[in-house]
XYZ file of C-alpha atoms in Angstrom:
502
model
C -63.200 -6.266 10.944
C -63.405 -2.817 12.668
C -60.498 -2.984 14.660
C -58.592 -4.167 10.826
C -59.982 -1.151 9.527
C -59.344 1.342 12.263
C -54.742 0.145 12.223
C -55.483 0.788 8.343
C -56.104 4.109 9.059
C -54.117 4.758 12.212
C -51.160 3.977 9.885
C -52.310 5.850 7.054
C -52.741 8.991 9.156
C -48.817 8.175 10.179
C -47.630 7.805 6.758
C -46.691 4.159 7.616
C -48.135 2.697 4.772
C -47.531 3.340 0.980
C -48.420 2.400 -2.480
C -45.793 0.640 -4.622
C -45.078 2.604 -7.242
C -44.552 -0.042 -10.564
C -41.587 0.139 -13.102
C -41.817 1.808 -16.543
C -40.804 -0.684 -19.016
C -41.425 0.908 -21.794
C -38.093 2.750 -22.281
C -35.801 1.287 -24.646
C -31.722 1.726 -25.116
C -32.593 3.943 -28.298
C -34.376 6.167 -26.084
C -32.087 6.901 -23.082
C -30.871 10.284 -22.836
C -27.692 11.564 -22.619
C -27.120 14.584 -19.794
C -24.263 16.314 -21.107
C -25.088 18.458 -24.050
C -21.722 17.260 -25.411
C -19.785 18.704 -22.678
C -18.875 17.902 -19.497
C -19.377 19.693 -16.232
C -17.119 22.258 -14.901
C -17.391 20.856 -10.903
C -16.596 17.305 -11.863
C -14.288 15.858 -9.171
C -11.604 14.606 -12.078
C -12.037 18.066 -14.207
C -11.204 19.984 -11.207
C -8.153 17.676 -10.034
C -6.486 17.242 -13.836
C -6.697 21.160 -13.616
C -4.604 21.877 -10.458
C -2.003 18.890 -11.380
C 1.046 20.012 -13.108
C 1.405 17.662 -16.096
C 4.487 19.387 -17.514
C 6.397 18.971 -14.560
C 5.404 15.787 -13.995
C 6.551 15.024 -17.333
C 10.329 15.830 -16.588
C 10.068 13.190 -13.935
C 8.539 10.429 -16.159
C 10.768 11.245 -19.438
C 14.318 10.219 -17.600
C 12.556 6.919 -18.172
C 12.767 6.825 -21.924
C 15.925 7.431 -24.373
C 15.549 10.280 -26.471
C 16.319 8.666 -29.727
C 15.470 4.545 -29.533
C 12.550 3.053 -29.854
C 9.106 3.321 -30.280
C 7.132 6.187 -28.766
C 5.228 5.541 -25.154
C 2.452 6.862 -23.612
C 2.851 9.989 -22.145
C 3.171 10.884 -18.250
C -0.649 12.164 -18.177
C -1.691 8.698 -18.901
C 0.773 6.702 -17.080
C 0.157 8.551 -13.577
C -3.079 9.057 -14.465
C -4.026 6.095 -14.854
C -2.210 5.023 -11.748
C -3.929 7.447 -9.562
C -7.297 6.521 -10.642
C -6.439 2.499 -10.101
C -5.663 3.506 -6.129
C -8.063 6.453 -5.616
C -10.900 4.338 -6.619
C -8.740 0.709 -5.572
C -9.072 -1.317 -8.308
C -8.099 -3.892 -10.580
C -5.908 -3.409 -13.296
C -8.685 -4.936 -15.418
C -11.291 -3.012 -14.195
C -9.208 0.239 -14.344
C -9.212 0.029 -17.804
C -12.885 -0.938 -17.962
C -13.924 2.131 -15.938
C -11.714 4.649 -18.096
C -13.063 3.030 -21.208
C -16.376 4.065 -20.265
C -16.164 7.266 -17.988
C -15.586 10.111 -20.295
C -14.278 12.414 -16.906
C -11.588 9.690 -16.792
C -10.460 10.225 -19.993
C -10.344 13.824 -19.722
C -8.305 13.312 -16.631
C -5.925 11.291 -18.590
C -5.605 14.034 -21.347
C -7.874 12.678 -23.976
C -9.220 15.795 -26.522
C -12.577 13.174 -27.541
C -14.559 10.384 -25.721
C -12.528 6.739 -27.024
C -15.551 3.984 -27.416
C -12.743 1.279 -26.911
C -10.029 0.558 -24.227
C -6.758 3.093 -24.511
C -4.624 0.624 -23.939
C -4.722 -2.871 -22.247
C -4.597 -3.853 -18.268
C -1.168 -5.233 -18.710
C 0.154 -1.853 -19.512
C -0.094 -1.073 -15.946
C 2.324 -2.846 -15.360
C 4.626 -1.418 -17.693
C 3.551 1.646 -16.013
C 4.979 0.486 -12.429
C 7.794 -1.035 -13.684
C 8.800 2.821 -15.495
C 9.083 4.285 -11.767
C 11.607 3.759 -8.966
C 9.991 4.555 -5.300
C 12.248 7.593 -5.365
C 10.297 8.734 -8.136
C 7.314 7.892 -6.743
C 8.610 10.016 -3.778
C 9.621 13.134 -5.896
C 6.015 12.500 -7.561
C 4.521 13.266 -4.011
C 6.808 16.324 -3.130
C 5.639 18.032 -5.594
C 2.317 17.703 -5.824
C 1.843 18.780 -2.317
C 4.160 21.875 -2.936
C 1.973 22.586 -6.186
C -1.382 22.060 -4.832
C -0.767 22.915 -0.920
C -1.123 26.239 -0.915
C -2.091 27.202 2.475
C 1.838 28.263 3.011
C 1.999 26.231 7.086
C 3.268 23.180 7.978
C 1.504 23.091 10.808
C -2.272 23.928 12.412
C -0.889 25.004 15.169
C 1.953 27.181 14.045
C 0.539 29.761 15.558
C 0.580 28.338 18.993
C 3.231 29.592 21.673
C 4.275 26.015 23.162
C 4.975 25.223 19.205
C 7.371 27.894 18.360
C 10.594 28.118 20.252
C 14.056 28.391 19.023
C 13.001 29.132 15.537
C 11.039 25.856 15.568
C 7.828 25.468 14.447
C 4.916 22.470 13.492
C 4.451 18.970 14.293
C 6.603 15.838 13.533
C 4.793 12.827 13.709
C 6.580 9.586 12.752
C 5.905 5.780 13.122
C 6.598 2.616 10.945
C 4.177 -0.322 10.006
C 4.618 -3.330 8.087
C 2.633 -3.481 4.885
C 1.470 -7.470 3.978
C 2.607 -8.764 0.830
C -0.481 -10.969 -0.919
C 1.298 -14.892 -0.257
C 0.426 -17.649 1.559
C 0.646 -18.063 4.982
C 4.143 -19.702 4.954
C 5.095 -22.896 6.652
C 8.204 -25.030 6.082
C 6.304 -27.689 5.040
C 4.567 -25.915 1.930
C 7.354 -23.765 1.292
C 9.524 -27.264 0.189
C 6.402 -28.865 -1.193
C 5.868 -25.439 -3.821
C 10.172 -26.103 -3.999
C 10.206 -29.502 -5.365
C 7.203 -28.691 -7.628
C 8.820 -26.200 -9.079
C 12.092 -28.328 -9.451
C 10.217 -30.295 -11.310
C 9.419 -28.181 -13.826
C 12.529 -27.134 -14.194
C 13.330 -31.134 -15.180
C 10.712 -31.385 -17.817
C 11.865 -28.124 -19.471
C 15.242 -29.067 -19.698
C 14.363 -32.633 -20.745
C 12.475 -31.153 -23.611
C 14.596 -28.818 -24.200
C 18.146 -30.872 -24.718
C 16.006 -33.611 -27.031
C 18.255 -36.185 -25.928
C 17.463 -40.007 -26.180
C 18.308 -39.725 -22.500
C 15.783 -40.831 -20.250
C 14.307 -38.177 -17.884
C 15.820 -38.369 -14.439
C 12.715 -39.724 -12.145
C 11.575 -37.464 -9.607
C 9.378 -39.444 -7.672
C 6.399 -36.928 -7.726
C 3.320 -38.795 -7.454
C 4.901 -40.522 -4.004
C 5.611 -36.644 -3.249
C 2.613 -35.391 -3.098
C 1.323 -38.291 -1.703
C 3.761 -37.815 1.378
C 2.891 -33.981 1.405
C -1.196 -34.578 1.378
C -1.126 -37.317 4.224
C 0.273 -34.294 6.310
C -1.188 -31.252 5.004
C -4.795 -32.816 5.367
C -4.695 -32.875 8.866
C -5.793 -30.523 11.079
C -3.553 -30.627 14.000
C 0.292 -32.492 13.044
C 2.631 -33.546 16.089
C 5.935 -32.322 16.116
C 7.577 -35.977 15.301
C 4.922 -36.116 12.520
C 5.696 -33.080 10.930
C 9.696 -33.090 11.402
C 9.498 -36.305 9.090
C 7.709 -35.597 6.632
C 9.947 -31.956 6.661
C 12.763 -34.345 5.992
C 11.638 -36.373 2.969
C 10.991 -33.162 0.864
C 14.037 -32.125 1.706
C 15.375 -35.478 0.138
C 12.856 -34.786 -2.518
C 14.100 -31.345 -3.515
C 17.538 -32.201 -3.362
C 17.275 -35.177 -5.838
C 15.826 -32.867 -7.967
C 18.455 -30.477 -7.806
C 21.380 -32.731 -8.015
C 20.122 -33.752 -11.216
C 19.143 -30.470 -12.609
C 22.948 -29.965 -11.933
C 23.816 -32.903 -13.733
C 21.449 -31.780 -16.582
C 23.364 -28.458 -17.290
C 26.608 -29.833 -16.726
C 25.827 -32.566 -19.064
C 23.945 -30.846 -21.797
C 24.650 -27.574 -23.724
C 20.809 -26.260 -23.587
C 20.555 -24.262 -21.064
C 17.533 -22.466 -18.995
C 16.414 -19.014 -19.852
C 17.062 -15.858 -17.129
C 13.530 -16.057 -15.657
C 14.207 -20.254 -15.186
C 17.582 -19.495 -13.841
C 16.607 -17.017 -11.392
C 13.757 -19.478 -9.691
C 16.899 -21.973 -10.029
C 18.852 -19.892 -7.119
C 15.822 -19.442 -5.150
C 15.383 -22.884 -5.325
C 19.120 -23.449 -3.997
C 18.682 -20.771 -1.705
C 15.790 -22.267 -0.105
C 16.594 -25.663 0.341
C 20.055 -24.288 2.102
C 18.157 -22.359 4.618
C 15.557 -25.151 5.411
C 18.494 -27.765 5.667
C 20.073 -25.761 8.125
C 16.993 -24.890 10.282
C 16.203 -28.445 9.920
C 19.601 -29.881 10.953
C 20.040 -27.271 14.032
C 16.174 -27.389 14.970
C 15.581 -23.726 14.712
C 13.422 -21.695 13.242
C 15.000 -18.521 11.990
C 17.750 -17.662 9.749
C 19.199 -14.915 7.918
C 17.428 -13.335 5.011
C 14.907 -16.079 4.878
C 12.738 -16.616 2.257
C 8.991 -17.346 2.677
C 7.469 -17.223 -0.576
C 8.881 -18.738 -4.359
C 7.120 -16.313 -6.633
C 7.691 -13.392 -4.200
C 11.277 -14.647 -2.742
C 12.353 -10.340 -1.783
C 9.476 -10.755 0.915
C 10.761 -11.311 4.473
C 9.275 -11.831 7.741
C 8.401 -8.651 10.030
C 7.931 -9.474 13.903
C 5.613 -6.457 14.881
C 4.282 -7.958 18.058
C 0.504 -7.810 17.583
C -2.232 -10.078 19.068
C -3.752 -10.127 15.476
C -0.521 -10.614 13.776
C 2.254 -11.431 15.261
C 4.762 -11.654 12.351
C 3.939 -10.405 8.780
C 4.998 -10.994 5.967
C 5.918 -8.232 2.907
C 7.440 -4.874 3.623
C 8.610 -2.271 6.224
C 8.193 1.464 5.588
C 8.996 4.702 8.112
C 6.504 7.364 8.023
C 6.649 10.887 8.354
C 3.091 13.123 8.877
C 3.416 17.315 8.369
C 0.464 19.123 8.544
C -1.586 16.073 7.411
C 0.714 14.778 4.691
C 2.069 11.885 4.880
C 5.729 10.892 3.283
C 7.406 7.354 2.883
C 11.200 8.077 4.527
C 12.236 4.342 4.292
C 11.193 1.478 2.529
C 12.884 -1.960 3.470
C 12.033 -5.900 3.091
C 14.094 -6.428 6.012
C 13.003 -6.197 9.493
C 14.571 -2.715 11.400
C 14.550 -0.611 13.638
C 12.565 2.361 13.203
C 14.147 4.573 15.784
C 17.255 4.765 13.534
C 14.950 7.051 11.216
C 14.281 9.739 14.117
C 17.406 11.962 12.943
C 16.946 11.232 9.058
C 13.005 12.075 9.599
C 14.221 15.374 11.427
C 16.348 16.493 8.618
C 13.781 15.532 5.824
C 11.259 17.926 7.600
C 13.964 20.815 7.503
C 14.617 20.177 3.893
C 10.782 20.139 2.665
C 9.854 23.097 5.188
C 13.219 25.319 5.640
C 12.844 24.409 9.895
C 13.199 22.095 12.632
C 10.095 21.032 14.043
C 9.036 22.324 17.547
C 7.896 19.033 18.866
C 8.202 15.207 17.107
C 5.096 13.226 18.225
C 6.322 9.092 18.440
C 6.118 6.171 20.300
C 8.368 4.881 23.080
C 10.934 3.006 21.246
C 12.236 6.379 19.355
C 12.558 7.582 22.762
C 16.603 6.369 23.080
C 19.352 8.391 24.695
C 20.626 9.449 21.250
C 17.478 10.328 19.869
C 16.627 12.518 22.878
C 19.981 14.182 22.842
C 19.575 14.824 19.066
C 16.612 16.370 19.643
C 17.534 18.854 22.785
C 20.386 19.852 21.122
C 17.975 20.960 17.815
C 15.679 22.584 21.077
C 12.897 20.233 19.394
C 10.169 18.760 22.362
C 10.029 15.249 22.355
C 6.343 13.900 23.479
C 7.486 10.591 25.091
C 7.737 9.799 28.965
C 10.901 10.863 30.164
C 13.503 7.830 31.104
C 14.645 6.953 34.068
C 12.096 5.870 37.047
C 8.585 6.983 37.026
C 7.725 10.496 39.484
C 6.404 9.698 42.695
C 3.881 12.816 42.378
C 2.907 13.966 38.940
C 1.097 17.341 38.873
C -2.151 17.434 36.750
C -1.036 19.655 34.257
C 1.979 17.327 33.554
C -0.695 14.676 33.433
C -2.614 16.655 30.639
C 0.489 17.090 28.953
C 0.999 13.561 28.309
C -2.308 12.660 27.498
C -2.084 15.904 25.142
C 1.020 14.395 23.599
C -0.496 10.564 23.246
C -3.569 12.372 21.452
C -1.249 14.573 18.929
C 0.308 11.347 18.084
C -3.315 9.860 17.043
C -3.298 11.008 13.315
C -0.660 9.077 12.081
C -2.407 5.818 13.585
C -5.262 7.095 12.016
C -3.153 7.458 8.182
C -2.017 3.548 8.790
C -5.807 2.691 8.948
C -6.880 4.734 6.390
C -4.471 3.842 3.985
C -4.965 -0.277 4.972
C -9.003 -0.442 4.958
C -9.831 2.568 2.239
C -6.391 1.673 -0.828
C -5.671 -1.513 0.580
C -2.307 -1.307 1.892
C -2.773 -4.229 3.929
C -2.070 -6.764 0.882
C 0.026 -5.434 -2.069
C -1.023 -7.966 -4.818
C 2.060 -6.810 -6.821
C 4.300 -9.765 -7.642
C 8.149 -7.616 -8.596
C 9.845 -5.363 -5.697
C 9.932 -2.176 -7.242
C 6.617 -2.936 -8.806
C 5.525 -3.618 -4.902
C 7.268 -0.477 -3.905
C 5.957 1.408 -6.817
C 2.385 0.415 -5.731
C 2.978 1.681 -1.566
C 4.298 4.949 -2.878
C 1.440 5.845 -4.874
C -1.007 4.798 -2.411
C 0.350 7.460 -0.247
C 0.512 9.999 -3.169
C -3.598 9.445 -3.520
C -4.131 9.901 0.147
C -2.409 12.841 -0.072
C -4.555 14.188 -3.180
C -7.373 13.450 -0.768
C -6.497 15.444 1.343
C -5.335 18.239 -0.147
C -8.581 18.260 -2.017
C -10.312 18.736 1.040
C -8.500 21.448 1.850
C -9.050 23.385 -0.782
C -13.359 22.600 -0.752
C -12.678 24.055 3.242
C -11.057 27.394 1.810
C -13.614 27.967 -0.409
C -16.664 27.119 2.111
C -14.474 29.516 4.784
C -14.298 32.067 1.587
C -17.701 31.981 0.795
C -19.272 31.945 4.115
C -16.488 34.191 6.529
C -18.918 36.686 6.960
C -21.596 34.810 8.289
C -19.459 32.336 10.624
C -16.499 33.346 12.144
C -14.415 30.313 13.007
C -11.593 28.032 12.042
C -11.441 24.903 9.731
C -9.002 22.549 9.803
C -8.312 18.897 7.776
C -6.667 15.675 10.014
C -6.699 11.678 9.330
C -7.863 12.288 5.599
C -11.503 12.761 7.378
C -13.575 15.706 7.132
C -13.551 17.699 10.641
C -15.179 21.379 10.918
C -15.508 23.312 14.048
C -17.675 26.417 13.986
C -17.454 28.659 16.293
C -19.726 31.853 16.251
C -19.454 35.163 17.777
């Protein structure tokens, strides 16, 4: 009992044990209170960004969207990018996007409301009118110029100041890479991909049948043996090659049934199918032509192949990984300035990215008025055109030179490698950032441009990110200057301050 009583105390004197403190239930719903006063506060994150965004120019890029004279008013640019930035700075749903502005009065000022809205501004769908308003080279011009508007530390570079970064009129830091970016679809397999074919097909049979209203009968499809044939496979974990091959072939003989007499159908009939209906029609053409031929040559590539129905745009990108060695969805270039990041190219089709060096070059003279001094990439940019391009521009290139490797390197040629491996670190650094924080690691858009639409402005909220940082680092360097005398700088949308007193 003593030694109980003397731990009691040892962990009282320790602070190691405390008293539960119970819940007030006594307040009600009709007694919460309400901490604004009727107005809202002047440091809000959303008050201070809708303040430094310029609406009215945005404006001029959203209104080439709408005719002048027809039709019935839309929502105005405010809400449609607003509402678009808040979706991706805060990544979410189109549903819950609405639900959040409906109840965050900050969010509605940010969208341009004059008084709080108890009910929804408009619906989730809308969104997707919203996406569908914008070409990527809008989204693009959207991102230009907010970073001219709100950048306004006048560099395009950290280290502009830095001798080995300022020859030949050159000055700042190219960095440049391309990633794939993973369109949300099934992993794709032959064998699904003609299973999800003759499904569809058949669809396509019953709404012409009931269309036409003949006394026809419908043509049979055989569907229930089908998906019989397609389950006994699919079910099993591991399928030999012999196994798999035939049951390949009687979906193809499934799927082209069903087409022939679709054909027959609109040949015989004057009902026809509606755009959307004939659209998956062609895919459905389109696909069983590229899985006959793989199937009749025993291959397993082809030309523009389609892995995906609902998505049929997406294509297969080989990048190589462990993870992921092929991915499926979209291909974009990447340019990073000074810590902003810019989409150069956007393509479904595999390429390669060391075509972009030159275009990336000149994009960099047209948003800054100069050549870079240095362009910070990986070995395959490093061709013999590229590097010629680039000496004759007197721009450093930071890859290993060709040829065979030196016998003796020196140490400071040594630390100039490593030096140029770590400069090429941020952009890495933007590719994760942008794929674990906004998600660009499954676009759950269904269109192209509405896929397209969605990359670009994930790149336009990274960039508000950072900019907003580095506007809270000039005013702490404004405010405290005279106490600390040091430098501050922004990189890989992550906070990073270096102090360094007298």
């Amino acid at each position: 009992m003593q030694r109980n009583c003397d731990k009691i105390y040892k962990s009282l004197a320790h602070g190691e044990v405390k008293m539960l403190r119970k819940m007030d239930r006594s307040g009600r719903f009709e007694n919460f209170l309400l901490p604004f006063d009727g107005k809202l506060k002047k440091d809000n994150r959303w008050v201070k960004l809708a303040d430094v965004i310029p609406w009215d120019d945005l404006e001029e890029i959203y209104g080439k969207k709408f005719s002048p004279k027809m039709g019935r008013p839309g929502l105005n640019a405010r809400i449609a990018i607003g509402a678009l930035i808040i979706k991706h700075r805060q990544n979410l749903t189109d549903e819950e996007t609405v639900e959040q502005i409906m109840e965050n009065p900050y969010l509605q000022y940010f969208l341009g409301y004059e008084e709080f809205l108890e009910k929804a501004p408009f619906d989730a769908s809308t969104l997707v009118y919203f996406r569908t308003r914008f070409q990527l080279e809008d989204v693009n011009d959207i991102n230009e110029l907010l970073v001219k508007t709100m950048d306004k530390s006048g560099k395009t570079s950290r280290n502009d100041d830095d001798d080995d970064d300022n020859c030949g009129g050159n000055s700042g830091k190219l960095l440049i890479d391309a990633t794939a970016v993973p369109a949300d679809i099934k992993y794709p397999t032959d064998h699904d991909l003609l299973n999800t074919a003759r499904e569809k097909s058949e669809q396509l049979i019953d709404e012409l049948h009931s269309k036409c209203k003949t006394a026809s009968k419908k043509p049979r499809t055989y569907r229930q043996n089908a998906r019989r044939d397609y389950l006994r496979v699919a079910k099993k974990r591991k399928v030999k090659k012999n196994i798999l091959r035939s049951a390949i072939r009687k979906q193809l003989s499934y799927l082209s049934r069903n087409l022939n007499n679709i054909n027959m159908m609109l040949a015989k009939h004057d009902c026809g199918l509606n755009e959307k209906s004939k659209e998956l029609l062609d895919v459905l053409h389109t696909v069983y032509t590229q899985q006959n031929e793989m199937f009749g040559e025993r291959k397993h590539s082809v030309a523009n192949r389609i892995v995906s129905i609902s998505q049929p745009h997406v294509r297969p990108i080989v990048r190589g990984k462990a993870s992921a060695p092929v991915e499926f969805g979209a291909k974009i270039s990447v340019s990073v300035a000074d810590g902003i990041a810019y989409i150069d190219r956007l393509s479904w089709d595999a390429f390669n990215e060391s075509s972009d060096l030159v275009t990336q070059v000149e994009k960099f003279k047209e948003r800054f008025g100069h050549y870079p001094a240095s362009v910070h990439a990986d070995k395959i940019y490093g061709t013999r055109e590229n590097r010629k391009f680039l000496a004759d521009k007197e721009i450093k290139f930071s890859g290993i030179p060709l040829g065979r490797p030196k016998a003796d390197v020196s140490d400071e040629e040594k630390l100039e490698q490593r030096q140029a491996e770590l400069d090429r670190i941020p952009i890495e650094g933007k590719f994760g950032n942008a794929k674990r924080r906004f998600s660009l690691d499954r676009i759950l858009a269904k269109l192209k441009n509405t896929a397209e639409v969605w990359i670009g402005f994930i790149f336009i909220v990274m960039n508000l990110v950072t900019l907003e940082a580095r506007s809270f680092l000039r005013l702490f360097q404004k405010l405290f200057w005279s106490q600390f005398q040091g430098f501050f700088f922004y990189e890989n949308s992550g906070l990073v301050m270096k102090i360094i007193s007298r």
